[in-house]
Amino acid sequence: MATDVKPTRKELMAIEDRIDLSERGHGTLEKKRDGLIMEFMDILDRAQDVRGNLADDYEAAQRTINMARAMEGDVAVRGAAAALQEHPEITTESKNIMGVVVPQIESSRVSKSLDQRGYGLMGTSARIDEAAEAYEDLLESIILAAEVETAMKKMLEEIETTKRRVNALEFKLLPDLYESKEYIEQKLEEQEREEIFRMKKIKDKKEAEEDEDAIDGEGADPFVAADVQETAAGSD
């Protein structure tokens, strides 16, 4: 890259401006990367808790539904599930974390009371109620896990993008700019030395010519000059 630039002072000033801008951008991106990593670690801790709760809720739901099937039969369980009238509603919003837009999922009508589940209380047992409650808890855990996992994925993608930009500045752009700057400075120094040498040669040549003229003026014979003057006067 260095040999592709023009070795002029204007180009040197432009490269110095780019170096200054790139260094400030590099510092800003480093701070952003570090901030994103800290936010990601917080989300990761939360995700681990959510995953643990999700696994527990899934096991509890499977246990209760198996118990309900064993005690009440598949027909009764399926009938109770089909009686549901009000289905859960999910809405999504966005929130900004260090410049990263992540989803915020809100749910409603997930957990229900006994009279909101649609099936008759007289025709079902507590086993079905326990299974229904366990699956409502599982659904809430799934919704929360979806929010956290999506946020974590987006944060990780932004961290990787920021890291690539930091590395590109640190290991590619800035070294190339420093190399170009050094190249121009060396060329300008060479030009300056050549100009100084040329001016010195011109000065030495001029001084030599002045010395020759001085010697020629001092070498004229004064007696010859006097004879010439006398001859000129006699002819008059």
PDB file of C-alpha atoms in Angstrom:
ATOM      1  CA  MET A   1       0.000   0.000   0.000  1.00  0.00           C
ATOM      2  CA  ALA A   2       2.836   2.412   0.844  1.00  0.00           C
ATOM      3  CA  THR A   3       4.197   2.561  -2.701  1.00  0.00           C
ATOM      4  CA  ASP A   4       0.746   3.432  -4.056  1.00  0.00           C
ATOM      5  CA  VAL A   5       0.589   6.812  -2.318  1.00  0.00           C
ATOM      6  CA  LYS A   6       1.996  10.083  -3.566  1.00  0.00           C
ATOM      7  CA  PRO A   7       4.923  11.305  -1.453  1.00  0.00           C
ATOM      8  CA  THR A   8       3.580  14.816  -0.929  1.00  0.00           C
ATOM      9  CA  ARG A   9       2.987  16.840   2.207  1.00  0.00           C
ATOM     10  CA  LYS A  10      -0.699  17.117   1.342  1.00  0.00           C
ATOM     11  CA  GLU A  11      -0.976  13.337   1.204  1.00  0.00           C
ATOM     12  CA  LEU A  12       0.946  13.081   4.474  1.00  0.00           C
ATOM     13  CA  MET A  13      -1.525  15.409   6.191  1.00  0.00           C
ATOM     14  CA  ALA A  14      -4.456  13.391   4.796  1.00  0.00           C
ATOM     15  CA  ILE A  15      -2.963  10.132   6.099  1.00  0.00           C
ATOM     16  CA  GLU A  16      -2.287  11.665   9.513  1.00  0.00           C
ATOM     17  CA  ASP A  17      -5.957  12.719   9.660  1.00  0.00           C
ATOM     18  CA  ARG A  18      -7.021   9.173   8.744  1.00  0.00           C
ATOM     19  CA  ILE A  19      -4.735   7.741  11.415  1.00  0.00           C
ATOM     20  CA  ASP A  20      -6.220  10.053  14.032  1.00  0.00           C
ATOM     21  CA  LEU A  21      -9.769   9.153  12.980  1.00  0.00           C
ATOM     22  CA  SER A  22      -8.980   5.428  12.853  1.00  0.00           C
ATOM     23  CA  GLU A  23      -7.351   5.470  16.294  1.00  0.00           C
ATOM     24  CA  ARG A  24     -10.362   7.210  17.814  1.00  0.00           C
ATOM     25  CA  GLY A  25     -12.687   4.783  16.047  1.00  0.00           C
ATOM     26  CA  HIS A  26     -10.598   1.865  17.277  1.00  0.00           C
ATOM     27  CA  GLY A  27     -10.868   3.103  20.858  1.00  0.00           C
ATOM     28  CA  THR A  28     -14.626   3.583  20.558  1.00  0.00           C
ATOM     29  CA  LEU A  29     -15.118   0.118  19.091  1.00  0.00           C
ATOM     30  CA  GLU A  30     -12.995  -1.437  21.834  1.00  0.00           C
ATOM     31  CA  LYS A  31     -15.179   0.189  24.473  1.00  0.00           C
ATOM     32  CA  LYS A  32     -18.303  -0.989  22.653  1.00  0.00           C
ATOM     33  CA  ARG A  33     -16.926  -4.518  22.388  1.00  0.00           C
ATOM     34  CA  ASP A  34     -16.084  -4.624  26.094  1.00  0.00           C
ATOM     35  CA  GLY A  35     -19.516  -3.253  26.999  1.00  0.00           C
ATOM     36  CA  LEU A  36     -21.238  -5.799  24.780  1.00  0.00           C
ATOM     37  CA  ILE A  37     -19.263  -8.621  26.346  1.00  0.00           C
ATOM     38  CA  MET A  38     -20.291  -7.496  29.831  1.00  0.00           C
ATOM     39  CA  GLU A  39     -23.954  -7.308  28.770  1.00  0.00           C
ATOM     40  CA  PHE A  40     -23.644 -10.691  27.076  1.00  0.00           C
ATOM     41  CA  MET A  41     -22.233 -12.269  30.249  1.00  0.00           C
ATOM     42  CA  ASP A  42     -25.202 -10.937  32.216  1.00  0.00           C
ATOM     43  CA  ILE A  43     -27.624 -12.355  29.643  1.00  0.00           C
ATOM     44  CA  LEU A  44     -25.689 -15.630  29.608  1.00  0.00           C
ATOM     45  CA  ASP A  45     -26.078 -15.979  33.377  1.00  0.00           C
ATOM     46  CA  ARG A  46     -29.781 -15.297  33.005  1.00  0.00           C
ATOM     47  CA  ALA A  47     -30.014 -17.782  30.129  1.00  0.00           C
ATOM     48  CA  GLN A  48     -28.425 -20.512  32.217  1.00  0.00           C
ATOM     49  CA  ASP A  49     -31.019 -19.941  34.938  1.00  0.00           C
ATOM     50  CA  VAL A  50     -33.822 -19.916  32.374  1.00  0.00           C
ATOM     51  CA  ARG A  51     -32.559 -23.117  30.778  1.00  0.00           C
ATOM     52  CA  GLY A  52     -32.415 -24.793  34.173  1.00  0.00           C
ATOM     53  CA  ASN A  53     -35.962 -23.691  35.001  1.00  0.00           C
ATOM     54  CA  LEU A  54     -37.147 -24.777  31.550  1.00  0.00           C
ATOM     55  CA  ALA A  55     -35.703 -28.256  32.036  1.00  0.00           C
ATOM     56  CA  ASP A  56     -37.307 -28.527  35.471  1.00  0.00           C
ATOM     57  CA  ASP A  57     -40.676 -27.322  34.181  1.00  0.00           C
ATOM     58  CA  TYR A  58     -40.515 -29.760  31.265  1.00  0.00           C
ATOM     59  CA  GLU A  59     -39.819 -32.680  33.573  1.00  0.00           C
ATOM     60  CA  ALA A  60     -42.643 -31.593  35.888  1.00  0.00           C
ATOM     61  CA  ALA A  61     -45.060 -31.262  32.956  1.00  0.00           C
ATOM     62  CA  GLN A  62     -44.129 -34.692  31.615  1.00  0.00           C
ATOM     63  CA  ARG A  63     -44.506 -36.241  35.032  1.00  0.00           C
ATOM     64  CA  THR A  64     -47.929 -34.744  35.687  1.00  0.00           C
ATOM     65  CA  ILE A  65     -49.297 -35.500  32.210  1.00  0.00           C
ATOM     66  CA  ASN A  66     -48.147 -39.112  32.464  1.00  0.00           C
ATOM     67  CA  MET A  67     -49.796 -39.372  35.853  1.00  0.00           C
ATOM     68  CA  ALA A  68     -53.038 -37.856  34.483  1.00  0.00           C
ATOM     69  CA  ARG A  69     -53.050 -40.272  31.552  1.00  0.00           C
ATOM     70  CA  ALA A  70     -52.461 -43.197  33.853  1.00  0.00           C
ATOM     71  CA  MET A  71     -55.221 -42.178  36.249  1.00  0.00           C
ATOM     72  CA  GLU A  72     -57.784 -40.611  33.887  1.00  0.00           C
ATOM     73  CA  GLY A  73     -56.914 -42.045  30.489  1.00  0.00           C
ATOM     74  CA  ASP A  74     -55.883 -40.370  27.226  1.00  0.00           C
ATOM     75  CA  VAL A  75     -59.471 -39.602  26.233  1.00  0.00           C
ATOM     76  CA  ALA A  76     -60.153 -37.573  29.361  1.00  0.00           C
ATOM     77  CA  VAL A  77     -56.854 -35.712  29.085  1.00  0.00           C
ATOM     78  CA  ARG A  78     -57.376 -34.884  25.406  1.00  0.00           C
ATOM     79  CA  GLY A  79     -60.931 -33.807  26.117  1.00  0.00           C
ATOM     80  CA  ALA A  80     -59.806 -31.424  28.836  1.00  0.00           C
ATOM     81  CA  ALA A  81     -57.146 -29.973  26.538  1.00  0.00           C
ATOM     82  CA  ALA A  82     -59.636 -29.479  23.698  1.00  0.00           C
ATOM     83  CA  ALA A  83     -62.009 -27.596  26.001  1.00  0.00           C
ATOM     84  CA  LEU A  84     -59.654 -24.614  26.193  1.00  0.00           C
ATOM     85  CA  GLN A  85     -61.411 -21.504  24.902  1.00  0.00           C
ATOM     86  CA  GLU A  86     -58.969 -18.666  25.535  1.00  0.00           C
ATOM     87  CA  HIS A  87     -55.578 -19.235  23.989  1.00  0.00           C
ATOM     88  CA  PRO A  88     -52.440 -17.407  25.175  1.00  0.00           C
ATOM     89  CA  GLU A  89     -51.515 -14.164  23.437  1.00  0.00           C
ATOM     90  CA  ILE A  90     -47.945 -13.149  22.724  1.00  0.00           C
ATOM     91  CA  THR A  91     -46.786  -9.660  21.790  1.00  0.00           C
ATOM     92  CA  THR A  92     -43.270  -8.560  20.956  1.00  0.00           C
ATOM     93  CA  GLU A  93     -41.563  -5.231  21.507  1.00  0.00           C
ATOM     94  CA  SER A  94     -37.989  -4.104  21.050  1.00  0.00           C
ATOM     95  CA  LYS A  95     -35.424  -2.755  23.453  1.00  0.00           C
ATOM     96  CA  ASN A  96     -31.949  -1.369  22.853  1.00  0.00           C
ATOM     97  CA  ILE A  97     -28.901  -2.821  24.591  1.00  0.00           C
ATOM     98  CA  MET A  98     -25.613  -1.086  23.667  1.00  0.00           C
ATOM     99  CA  GLY A  99     -26.984  -0.306  20.217  1.00  0.00           C
ATOM    100  CA  VAL A 100     -28.312  -3.833  19.698  1.00  0.00           C
ATOM    101  CA  VAL A 101     -32.058  -4.180  19.180  1.00  0.00           C
ATOM    102  CA  VAL A 102     -33.330  -7.276  20.988  1.00  0.00           C
ATOM    103  CA  PRO A 103     -36.904  -8.538  21.323  1.00  0.00           C
ATOM    104  CA  GLN A 104     -38.937  -8.226  24.482  1.00  0.00           C
ATOM    105  CA  ILE A 105     -41.704 -10.828  24.515  1.00  0.00           C
ATOM    106  CA  GLU A 106     -44.836 -10.264  26.563  1.00  0.00           C
ATOM    107  CA  SER A 107     -47.449 -12.976  27.115  1.00  0.00           C
ATOM    108  CA  SER A 108     -50.947 -12.889  28.520  1.00  0.00           C
ATOM    109  CA  ARG A 109     -53.630 -15.424  29.407  1.00  0.00           C
ATOM    110  CA  VAL A 110     -51.059 -18.181  29.880  1.00  0.00           C
ATOM    111  CA  SER A 111     -51.788 -19.049  33.486  1.00  0.00           C
ATOM    112  CA  LYS A 112     -55.491 -19.594  34.113  1.00  0.00           C
ATOM    113  CA  SER A 113     -57.740 -20.299  37.038  1.00  0.00           C
ATOM    114  CA  LEU A 114     -59.771 -23.510  37.168  1.00  0.00           C
ATOM    115  CA  ASP A 115     -62.912 -21.932  35.741  1.00  0.00           C
ATOM    116  CA  GLN A 116     -60.969 -20.381  32.811  1.00  0.00           C
ATOM    117  CA  ARG A 117     -59.657 -23.666  31.422  1.00  0.00           C
ATOM    118  CA  GLY A 118     -62.933 -24.631  29.788  1.00  0.00           C
ATOM    119  CA  TYR A 119     -63.418 -28.135  31.076  1.00  0.00           C
ATOM    120  CA  GLY A 120     -65.985 -29.005  33.720  1.00  0.00           C
ATOM    121  CA  LEU A 121     -64.797 -29.298  37.269  1.00  0.00           C
ATOM    122  CA  MET A 122     -67.051 -32.233  38.041  1.00  0.00           C
ATOM    123  CA  GLY A 123     -65.830 -34.390  35.159  1.00  0.00           C
ATOM    124  CA  THR A 124     -62.108 -34.052  35.840  1.00  0.00           C
ATOM    125  CA  SER A 125     -59.747 -34.799  38.673  1.00  0.00           C
ATOM    126  CA  ALA A 126     -56.943 -32.950  40.410  1.00  0.00           C
ATOM    127  CA  ARG A 127     -54.466 -34.846  38.204  1.00  0.00           C
ATOM    128  CA  ILE A 128     -55.691 -33.016  35.123  1.00  0.00           C
ATOM    129  CA  ASP A 129     -55.601 -29.719  37.010  1.00  0.00           C
ATOM    130  CA  GLU A 130     -51.994 -30.369  38.002  1.00  0.00           C
ATOM    131  CA  ALA A 131     -51.059 -31.269  34.424  1.00  0.00           C
ATOM    132  CA  ALA A 132     -52.741 -28.117  33.084  1.00  0.00           C
ATOM    133  CA  GLU A 133     -50.939 -25.921  35.594  1.00  0.00           C
ATOM    134  CA  ALA A 134     -47.616 -27.631  34.885  1.00  0.00           C
ATOM    135  CA  TYR A 135     -47.955 -27.000  31.136  1.00  0.00           C
ATOM    136  CA  GLU A 136     -48.917 -23.365  31.749  1.00  0.00           C
ATOM    137  CA  ASP A 137     -45.711 -22.943  33.747  1.00  0.00           C
ATOM    138  CA  LEU A 138     -43.780 -24.693  30.978  1.00  0.00           C
ATOM    139  CA  LEU A 139     -45.220 -22.349  28.345  1.00  0.00           C
ATOM    140  CA  GLU A 140     -44.199 -19.296  30.352  1.00  0.00           C
ATOM    141  CA  SER A 141     -40.684 -20.720  30.676  1.00  0.00           C
ATOM    142  CA  ILE A 142     -40.553 -21.348  26.919  1.00  0.00           C
ATOM    143  CA  ILE A 143     -41.595 -17.758  26.162  1.00  0.00           C
ATOM    144  CA  LEU A 144     -38.969 -16.383  28.548  1.00  0.00           C
ATOM    145  CA  ALA A 145     -36.329 -18.718  27.114  1.00  0.00           C
ATOM    146  CA  ALA A 146     -37.166 -17.570  23.587  1.00  0.00           C
ATOM    147  CA  GLU A 147     -36.665 -13.934  24.612  1.00  0.00           C
ATOM    148  CA  VAL A 148     -33.379 -14.584  26.394  1.00  0.00           C
ATOM    149  CA  GLU A 149     -31.968 -16.918  23.747  1.00  0.00           C
ATOM    150  CA  THR A 150     -32.799 -14.487  20.939  1.00  0.00           C
ATOM    151  CA  ALA A 151     -31.229 -11.590  22.846  1.00  0.00           C
ATOM    152  CA  MET A 152     -28.133 -13.674  23.513  1.00  0.00           C
ATOM    153  CA  LYS A 153     -27.850 -14.650  19.847  1.00  0.00           C
ATOM    154  CA  LYS A 154     -28.143 -11.045  18.655  1.00  0.00           C
ATOM    155  CA  MET A 155     -25.634  -9.849  21.243  1.00  0.00           C
ATOM    156  CA  LEU A 156     -23.172 -12.539  20.205  1.00  0.00           C
ATOM    157  CA  GLU A 157     -23.534 -11.598  16.535  1.00  0.00           C
ATOM    158  CA  GLU A 158     -22.890  -7.936  17.356  1.00  0.00           C
ATOM    159  CA  ILE A 159     -19.856  -8.853  19.479  1.00  0.00           C
ATOM    160  CA  GLU A 160     -18.385 -10.858  16.597  1.00  0.00           C
ATOM    161  CA  THR A 161     -19.043  -8.011  14.145  1.00  0.00           C
ATOM    162  CA  THR A 162     -17.450  -5.468  16.488  1.00  0.00           C
ATOM    163  CA  LYS A 163     -14.451  -7.735  17.094  1.00  0.00           C
ATOM    164  CA  ARG A 164     -13.888  -8.068  13.347  1.00  0.00           C
ATOM    165  CA  ARG A 165     -13.968  -4.276  12.978  1.00  0.00           C
ATOM    166  CA  VAL A 166     -11.531  -3.813  15.856  1.00  0.00           C
ATOM    167  CA  ASN A 167      -9.167  -6.399  14.394  1.00  0.00           C
ATOM    168  CA  ALA A 168      -9.433  -4.880  10.910  1.00  0.00           C
ATOM    169  CA  LEU A 169      -8.428  -1.486  12.282  1.00  0.00           C
ATOM    170  CA  GLU A 170      -5.741  -2.834  14.589  1.00  0.00           C
ATOM    171  CA  PHE A 171      -4.072  -5.357  12.296  1.00  0.00           C
ATOM    172  CA  LYS A 172      -4.815  -4.073   8.791  1.00  0.00           C
ATOM    173  CA  LEU A 173      -5.869  -0.454   8.341  1.00  0.00           C
ATOM    174  CA  LEU A 174      -3.711   1.231  10.983  1.00  0.00           C
ATOM    175  CA  PRO A 175      -0.503  -0.698  10.092  1.00  0.00           C
ATOM    176  CA  ASP A 176      -1.035   0.191   6.419  1.00  0.00           C
ATOM    177  CA  LEU A 177      -1.554   3.848   7.304  1.00  0.00           C
ATOM    178  CA  TYR A 178       1.554   3.907   9.513  1.00  0.00           C
ATOM    179  CA  GLU A 179       3.535   2.271   6.713  1.00  0.00           C
ATOM    180  CA  SER A 180       2.312   4.851   4.207  1.00  0.00           C
ATOM    181  CA  LYS A 181       3.131   7.667   6.600  1.00  0.00           C
ATOM    182  CA  GLU A 182       6.660   6.347   7.127  1.00  0.00           C
ATOM    183  CA  TYR A 183       7.129   5.922   3.391  1.00  0.00           C
ATOM    184  CA  ILE A 184       6.055   9.509   2.635  1.00  0.00           C
ATOM    185  CA  GLU A 185       8.207  10.902   5.443  1.00  0.00           C
ATOM    186  CA  GLN A 186      11.238   9.046   4.099  1.00  0.00           C
ATOM    187  CA  LYS A 187      10.580  10.288   0.573  1.00  0.00           C
ATOM    188  CA  LEU A 188      10.129  13.853   1.773  1.00  0.00           C
ATOM    189  CA  GLU A 189      13.367  13.645   3.728  1.00  0.00           C
ATOM    190  CA  GLU A 190      15.154  12.362   0.625  1.00  0.00           C
ATOM    191  CA  GLN A 191      13.702  15.184  -1.445  1.00  0.00           C
ATOM    192  CA  GLU A 192      14.766  17.684   1.207  1.00  0.00           C
ATOM    193  CA  ARG A 193      18.312  16.319   1.274  1.00  0.00           C
ATOM    194  CA  GLU A 194      18.476  16.411  -2.529  1.00  0.00           C
ATOM    195  CA  GLU A 195      17.213  19.992  -2.526  1.00  0.00           C
ATOM    196  CA  ILE A 196      19.775  21.004   0.094  1.00  0.00           C
ATOM    197  CA  PHE A 197      22.537  19.304  -1.908  1.00  0.00           C
ATOM    198  CA  ARG A 198      21.370  21.005  -5.120  1.00  0.00           C
ATOM    199  CA  MET A 199      21.251  24.434  -3.452  1.00  0.00           C
ATOM    200  CA  LYS A 200      24.721  23.861  -2.025  1.00  0.00           C
ATOM    201  CA  LYS A 201      26.061  22.983  -5.473  1.00  0.00           C
ATOM    202  CA  ILE A 202      24.477  26.110  -6.948  1.00  0.00           C
ATOM    203  CA  LYS A 203      25.958  28.215  -4.148  1.00  0.00           C
ATOM    204  CA  ASP A 204      29.417  26.683  -4.568  1.00  0.00           C
ATOM    205  CA  LYS A 205      29.309  27.239  -8.335  1.00  0.00           C
ATOM    206  CA  LYS A 206      28.225  30.842  -7.868  1.00  0.00           C
ATOM    207  CA  GLU A 207      30.984  31.489  -5.358  1.00  0.00           C
ATOM    208  CA  ALA A 208      33.523  29.887  -7.695  1.00  0.00           C
ATOM    209  CA  GLU A 209      32.427  32.157 -10.562  1.00  0.00           C
ATOM    210  CA  GLU A 210      32.657  35.197  -8.302  1.00  0.00           C
ATOM    211  CA  ASP A 211      36.182  34.181  -7.265  1.00  0.00           C
ATOM    212  CA  GLU A 212      37.236  33.798 -10.919  1.00  0.00           C
ATOM    213  CA  ASP A 213      35.869  37.228 -11.771  1.00  0.00           C
ATOM    214  CA  ALA A 214      37.752  38.706  -8.832  1.00  0.00           C
ATOM    215  CA  ILE A 215      41.000  37.047  -9.923  1.00  0.00           C
ATOM    216  CA  ASP A 216      40.580  38.295 -13.514  1.00  0.00           C
ATOM    217  CA  GLY A 217      40.095  41.837 -12.254  1.00  0.00           C
ATOM    218  CA  GLU A 218      43.166  41.704 -10.008  1.00  0.00           C
ATOM    219  CA  GLY A 219      45.380  40.162 -12.788  1.00  0.00           C
ATOM    220  CA  ALA A 220      45.349  43.270 -15.130  1.00  0.00           C
ATOM    221  CA  ASP A 221      48.941  44.946 -15.504  1.00  0.00           C
ATOM    222  CA  PRO A 222      48.830  48.611 -14.271  1.00  0.00           C
ATOM    223  CA  PHE A 223      51.921  49.603 -16.373  1.00  0.00           C
ATOM    224  CA  VAL A 224      50.308  48.381 -19.574  1.00  0.00           C
ATOM    225  CA  ALA A 225      47.247  50.374 -18.699  1.00  0.00           C
ATOM    226  CA  ALA A 226      49.449  53.514 -18.180  1.00  0.00           C
ATOM    227  CA  ASP A 227      51.224  53.049 -21.570  1.00  0.00           C
ATOM    228  CA  VAL A 228      47.907  52.778 -23.270  1.00  0.00           C
ATOM    229  CA  GLN A 229      46.798  56.003 -21.663  1.00  0.00           C
ATOM    230  CA  GLU A 230      50.048  57.844 -22.688  1.00  0.00           C
ATOM    231  CA  THR A 231      49.776  56.615 -26.253  1.00  0.00           C
ATOM    232  CA  ALA A 232      46.282  57.816 -26.450  1.00  0.00           C
ATOM    233  CA  ALA A 233      47.297  61.244 -25.091  1.00  0.00           C
ATOM    234  CA  GLY A 234      50.243  61.602 -27.643  1.00  0.00           C
ATOM    235  CA  SER A 235      48.071  60.882 -30.597  1.00  0.00           C
ATOM    236  CA  ASP A 236      45.853  63.674 -29.510  1.00  0.00           C
TER     237      ASP A 236
END
